[in-house]
Short mmCIF file of C-alpha atoms in Angstrom, two decimals:
data_model
loop_
_atom_site.label_atom_id
_atom_site.label_comp_id
_atom_site.label_asym_id
_atom_site.label_seq_id
_atom_site.Cartn_x
_atom_site.Cartn_y
_atom_site.Cartn_z
CA MET A 1 0.00 0.00 0.00
CA ASN A 2 1.19 3.53 -0.85
CA LEU A 3 0.54 6.85 0.86
CA TYR A 4 -0.24 10.21 -0.74
CA THR A 5 -0.56 13.25 1.51
CA ASN A 6 -0.87 16.98 0.96
CA GLY A 7 -1.46 20.09 3.05
CA CYS A 8 0.50 22.99 4.51
CA SER A 9 3.46 23.22 6.91
CA PHE A 10 1.73 21.00 9.49
CA THR A 11 2.20 18.12 7.02
CA ALA A 12 5.28 19.45 5.20
CA GLY A 13 6.90 19.38 8.62
CA THR A 14 9.33 21.06 10.95
CA LYS A 15 12.63 22.38 9.68
CA THR A 16 15.43 20.15 10.93
CA ASN A 17 17.92 23.02 10.68
CA LYS A 18 17.14 25.04 13.82
CA SER A 19 18.93 28.10 12.43
CA LEU A 20 16.05 28.42 9.93
CA TYR A 21 13.28 28.44 12.55
CA ASP A 22 12.82 32.21 12.50
CA VAL A 23 13.59 32.64 8.80
CA ASN A 24 10.53 33.36 6.67
CA LYS A 25 11.42 31.13 3.71
CA LEU A 26 8.32 29.68 2.14
CA GLY A 27 8.82 26.60 0.05
CA LYS A 28 10.03 23.07 0.70
CA PRO A 29 12.94 22.98 3.18
CA VAL A 30 14.19 19.66 4.54
CA CYS A 31 11.74 18.80 7.29
CA ILE A 32 10.65 16.17 9.74
CA ASN A 33 6.92 15.45 9.58
CA TRP A 34 4.46 12.76 10.61
CA THR A 35 5.28 10.65 7.54
CA SER A 36 8.89 10.44 8.78
CA PHE A 37 7.67 7.96 11.41
CA CYS A 38 5.97 5.75 8.80
CA GLN A 39 9.23 4.47 7.33
CA LYS A 40 12.48 2.97 8.54
CA GLY A 41 15.21 5.46 9.19
CA GLN A 42 16.20 8.10 11.69
CA TYR A 43 12.67 8.45 13.10
CA GLY A 44 10.60 5.41 12.10
CA THR A 45 11.31 1.75 12.83
CA ILE A 46 9.05 0.08 10.25
CA ASP A 47 7.89 0.74 6.69
CA TYR A 48 4.12 1.09 6.87
CA PHE A 49 3.91 1.96 3.17
CA ASP A 50 5.67 0.80 0.03
CA SER A 51 6.09 4.42 -1.02
CA ILE A 52 5.18 7.85 0.33
CA ILE A 53 4.43 11.00 -1.66
CA ASN A 54 4.20 14.13 0.48
CA ASN A 55 3.26 17.15 -1.64
CA ALA A 56 2.57 19.46 1.31
CA ILE A 57 4.26 22.85 1.28
CA GLU A 58 4.70 25.62 3.82
CA GLY A 59 1.94 28.17 3.28
CA GLY A 60 -0.07 25.83 1.08
CA SER A 61 -3.75 26.60 0.47
CA ASN A 62 -6.79 24.36 0.17
CA HIS A 63 -6.98 25.37 -3.51
CA ARG A 64 -3.49 24.00 -4.09
CA LEU A 65 -4.19 20.92 -2.00
CA PHE A 66 -7.31 19.87 -3.93
CA ARG A 67 -5.86 20.88 -7.33
CA GLN A 68 -2.74 18.76 -6.88
CA THR A 69 -4.50 15.82 -5.26
CA THR A 70 -7.19 15.68 -7.95
CA ASP A 71 -4.49 15.83 -10.64
CA PHE A 72 -2.67 12.94 -8.96
CA ILE A 73 -5.88 10.89 -8.76
CA ASN A 74 -6.66 11.49 -12.44
CA GLU A 75 -3.12 10.52 -13.46
CA THR A 76 -2.93 7.35 -11.33
CA GLU A 77 -4.30 4.02 -12.57
CA ASN A 78 -3.85 1.75 -9.53
CA LEU A 79 -5.86 3.81 -7.03
CA ASP A 80 -6.66 0.66 -5.02
CA ASP A 81 -3.00 0.65 -3.95
CA TRP A 82 -3.13 4.16 -2.46
CA ILE A 83 -4.35 5.80 0.73
CA PHE A 84 -4.87 9.58 0.68
CA VAL A 85 -4.42 11.68 3.83
CA ILE A 86 -5.51 15.25 3.16
CA GLN A 87 -4.73 18.06 5.61
CA LEU A 88 -6.97 21.12 5.34
CA SER A 89 -5.38 24.55 5.64
CA GLU A 90 -6.41 28.11 6.54
CA PRO A 91 -9.53 28.92 4.43
CA LEU A 92 -8.39 32.46 3.56
CA ARG A 93 -5.34 31.20 1.68
CA PHE A 94 -5.63 30.74 -2.07
CA GLU A 95 -3.59 30.67 -5.27
CA LEU A 96 -3.53 32.23 -8.73
CA PHE A 97 -1.93 31.10 -11.98
CA TYR A 98 0.65 33.41 -13.57
CA GLU A 99 0.50 32.47 -17.25
CA LYS A 100 3.72 34.20 -18.34
CA TYR A 101 5.86 31.81 -16.27
CA GLY A 102 3.42 28.91 -16.08
CA ALA A 103 3.57 29.18 -12.29
CA TRP A 104 1.05 29.03 -9.49
CA ILE A 105 1.37 31.85 -6.95
CA GLY A 106 0.34 30.86 -3.43
CA ILE A 107 -1.19 33.60 -1.29
CA ILE A 108 -0.91 33.50 2.51
CA LYS A 109 -1.97 36.66 4.36
CA ASP A 110 0.06 39.45 2.73
CA MET A 111 2.81 37.12 1.55
CA HIS A 112 3.16 35.12 -1.65
CA PHE A 113 5.42 32.47 -3.11
CA THR A 114 5.87 30.28 -6.18
CA GLU A 115 6.55 26.56 -5.91
CA ASP A 116 9.11 26.71 -8.70
CA ARG A 117 12.38 27.25 -6.83
CA VAL A 118 14.05 28.70 -9.95
CA LEU A 119 11.38 31.40 -10.17
CA GLN A 120 11.82 32.15 -6.46
CA GLU A 121 15.54 32.65 -6.80
CA GLU A 122 15.82 34.60 -10.09
CA PRO A 123 16.00 38.32 -9.10
CA ASP A 124 14.36 39.63 -12.29
CA VAL A 125 11.52 37.15 -12.05
CA VAL A 126 11.04 37.81 -8.34
CA LYS A 127 10.72 41.56 -9.06
CA GLU A 128 8.16 40.98 -11.81
CA VAL A 129 6.08 38.56 -9.72
CA GLU A 130 6.26 41.04 -6.83
CA ASP A 131 4.92 43.79 -9.08
CA PHE A 132 2.15 41.49 -10.35
CA PHE A 133 1.22 40.68 -6.77
CA ASN A 134 1.19 44.30 -5.51
CA ARG A 135 -0.48 45.77 -8.60
CA LEU A 136 -3.21 43.20 -9.24
CA ILE A 137 -3.62 40.66 -6.47
CA MET A 138 -3.42 42.78 -3.34
CA PRO A 139 -5.90 45.57 -4.27
CA THR A 140 -8.39 43.55 -6.32
CA VAL A 141 -8.46 40.15 -4.63
CA PHE A 142 -6.70 39.84 -1.31
CA LEU A 143 -7.91 43.06 0.32
CA THR A 144 -11.53 42.32 -0.63
CA ARG A 145 -11.53 38.60 0.17
CA THR A 146 -13.57 37.66 3.26
CA GLU A 147 -13.36 34.72 5.64
CA GLN A 148 -16.85 33.60 4.63
CA GLU A 149 -15.77 33.40 0.99
CA GLY A 150 -12.88 31.15 1.98
CA ILE A 151 -15.17 28.94 4.06
CA PHE A 152 -17.73 28.66 1.24
CA GLU A 153 -14.96 27.69 -1.21
CA LEU A 154 -13.71 25.06 1.24
CA TYR A 155 -17.27 23.72 1.58
CA ASN A 156 -17.43 23.27 -2.20
CA MET A 157 -13.94 21.81 -2.62
CA LEU A 158 -14.18 19.41 0.32
CA ASN A 159 -17.59 17.99 -0.57
CA THR A 160 -16.62 17.67 -4.24
CA PHE A 161 -13.47 15.80 -3.24
CA ILE A 162 -15.41 13.45 -0.95
CA GLU A 163 -17.85 12.65 -3.74
CA LEU A 164 -14.92 12.03 -6.12
CA CYS A 165 -13.37 9.60 -3.63
CA LYS A 166 -16.67 7.78 -3.19
CA HIS A 167 -17.18 7.56 -6.95
CA LYS A 168 -13.70 6.11 -7.52
CA ASN A 169 -13.75 4.00 -4.32
CA ILE A 170 -10.68 5.82 -2.98
CA LYS A 171 -9.38 5.26 0.55
CA TYR A 172 -8.99 8.68 2.16
CA LEU A 173 -8.78 10.54 5.46
CA ILE A 174 -9.36 14.26 6.04
CA THR A 175 -7.46 16.01 8.83
CA GLY A 176 -6.53 19.67 9.26
CA MET A 177 -4.09 22.17 10.66
CA SER A 178 -6.43 23.08 13.53
CA ASN A 179 -10.12 23.30 14.45
CA ASN A 180 -10.29 26.61 12.57
CA CYS A 181 -9.64 24.77 9.29
CA MET A 182 -12.18 21.97 9.61
CA PRO A 183 -15.95 21.50 9.47
CA ASN A 184 -17.66 20.95 12.79
CA VAL A 185 -18.68 17.38 11.99
CA PHE A 186 -17.83 16.04 15.43
CA GLU A 187 -20.60 18.00 17.10
CA TYR A 188 -23.28 17.71 14.42
CA SER A 189 -22.68 14.06 13.58
CA GLY A 190 -22.95 12.97 17.18
CA ARG A 191 -19.28 12.04 17.36
CA ASP A 192 -17.64 12.47 20.73
CA ASP A 193 -13.96 11.83 20.00
CA GLN A 194 -13.21 14.98 21.97
CA PRO A 195 -14.51 18.57 22.20
CA PHE A 196 -14.38 20.24 18.81
CA ASN A 197 -15.08 23.78 17.67
CA GLY A 198 -14.76 23.86 13.89
CA LEU A 199 -16.23 25.67 10.91
CA ASN A 200 -20.00 25.72 10.60
CA PHE A 201 -20.83 24.09 7.27
CA PRO A 202 -22.29 20.67 6.33
CA VAL A 203 -20.30 17.74 4.97
CA PHE A 204 -21.93 15.13 2.74
CA ASP A 205 -20.07 12.26 4.40
CA SER A 206 -18.07 12.77 7.61
CA SER A 207 -17.07 9.14 8.21
CA ASN A 208 -13.44 9.65 7.16
CA ILE A 209 -12.87 13.03 8.80
CA ILE A 210 -10.46 12.73 11.71
CA LEU A 211 -9.11 15.13 14.32
CA PRO A 212 -6.82 18.00 13.26
CA ILE A 213 -3.08 17.77 13.78
CA SER A 214 -2.95 20.43 16.51
CA ASN A 215 -5.46 18.45 18.60
CA ILE A 216 -3.17 15.41 18.49
CA ALA A 217 0.17 17.13 19.01
CA ARG A 218 -1.33 19.24 21.85
CA GLU A 219 1.50 20.68 23.96
CA HIS A 220 4.21 19.01 21.88
CA ILE A 221 4.93 22.05 19.72
CA LEU A 222 8.01 24.08 18.83
CA SER A 223 7.20 26.95 21.20
CA HIS A 224 4.33 29.06 22.55
CA ARG A 225 4.89 31.36 19.54
CA ASP A 226 5.10 28.54 17.00
CA PRO A 227 2.31 25.93 17.23
CA HIS A 228 3.85 23.53 14.71
CA PRO A 229 4.45 20.03 16.12
CA ASN A 230 7.91 19.18 17.38
CA GLU A 231 9.44 15.72 16.94
CA ILE A 232 7.28 14.17 19.66
CA GLY A 233 4.22 15.91 18.23
CA HIS A 234 4.85 14.49 14.76
CA SER A 235 5.31 11.00 16.21
CA LEU A 236 1.96 11.26 18.02
CA VAL A 237 0.24 12.46 14.85
CA SER A 238 1.79 9.60 12.90
CA ARG A 239 0.59 7.03 15.43
CA TYR A 240 -2.91 8.51 15.43
CA ILE A 241 -3.22 8.56 11.63
CA ILE A 242 -1.87 5.02 11.25
CA ASN A 243 -4.39 3.88 13.85
CA GLU A 244 -7.25 5.59 11.97
CA ILE A 245 -6.11 3.93 8.74
CA GLU A 246 -5.94 0.48 10.36
CA LYS A 247 -9.47 0.92 11.72
CA ARG A 248 -10.72 1.18 8.16
CA TRP A 249 -8.36 -0.68 5.83
CA GLN A 250 -5.71 -3.38 5.78
CA ILE A 251 -2.23 -2.01 5.03
#
């Protein structure tokens, strides 16, 4: 069985180089994350999966998450051999396509980034993307975008994805960064896993929605200023997700 996962920094992981902790460098640094404990090596002791694809990125949006995951599903023939663990992100984040460079621009608060590392590091390109962002995105999109718009978009994307998984008989789990990123299915579906205060919108099928990462890591975080899981936190998240998978499917 293979694992595909996607999300933001809570799945991309914690930077192993401590000198980078306070450096605002969006992208894909070398990290430890919950999938690190699913394979033999420095952190894990057993290979739970034949292969692992982790497409999460720091600052990633739900738009990026569902775009990439849907593309992967449509391009993969042996879906029976895969389990998908999807981690929802902050609803206000989004992305836009910059046609000139064929690049997606991720938007997080008042920051932006491209996934193409070459584009991020070419000074002329960086200046042009910066101008595009300040001239068009900030005044016309970001400054007028509301939280309710982000939540409504998440409602559409999440329910569409669930229906896609049901149609293709895909094995999937939905987690999140925190309660603020997830639908309040625990309360309205009569589930009592633990107290939950999520987003108020309906989900067509909540059977494969599990607790968010922050609820599992709890106090095992980098610091009171940085709520990302530390090594112990990631190990707890890994154990929880593996347990939820084993409840449903044989791996």
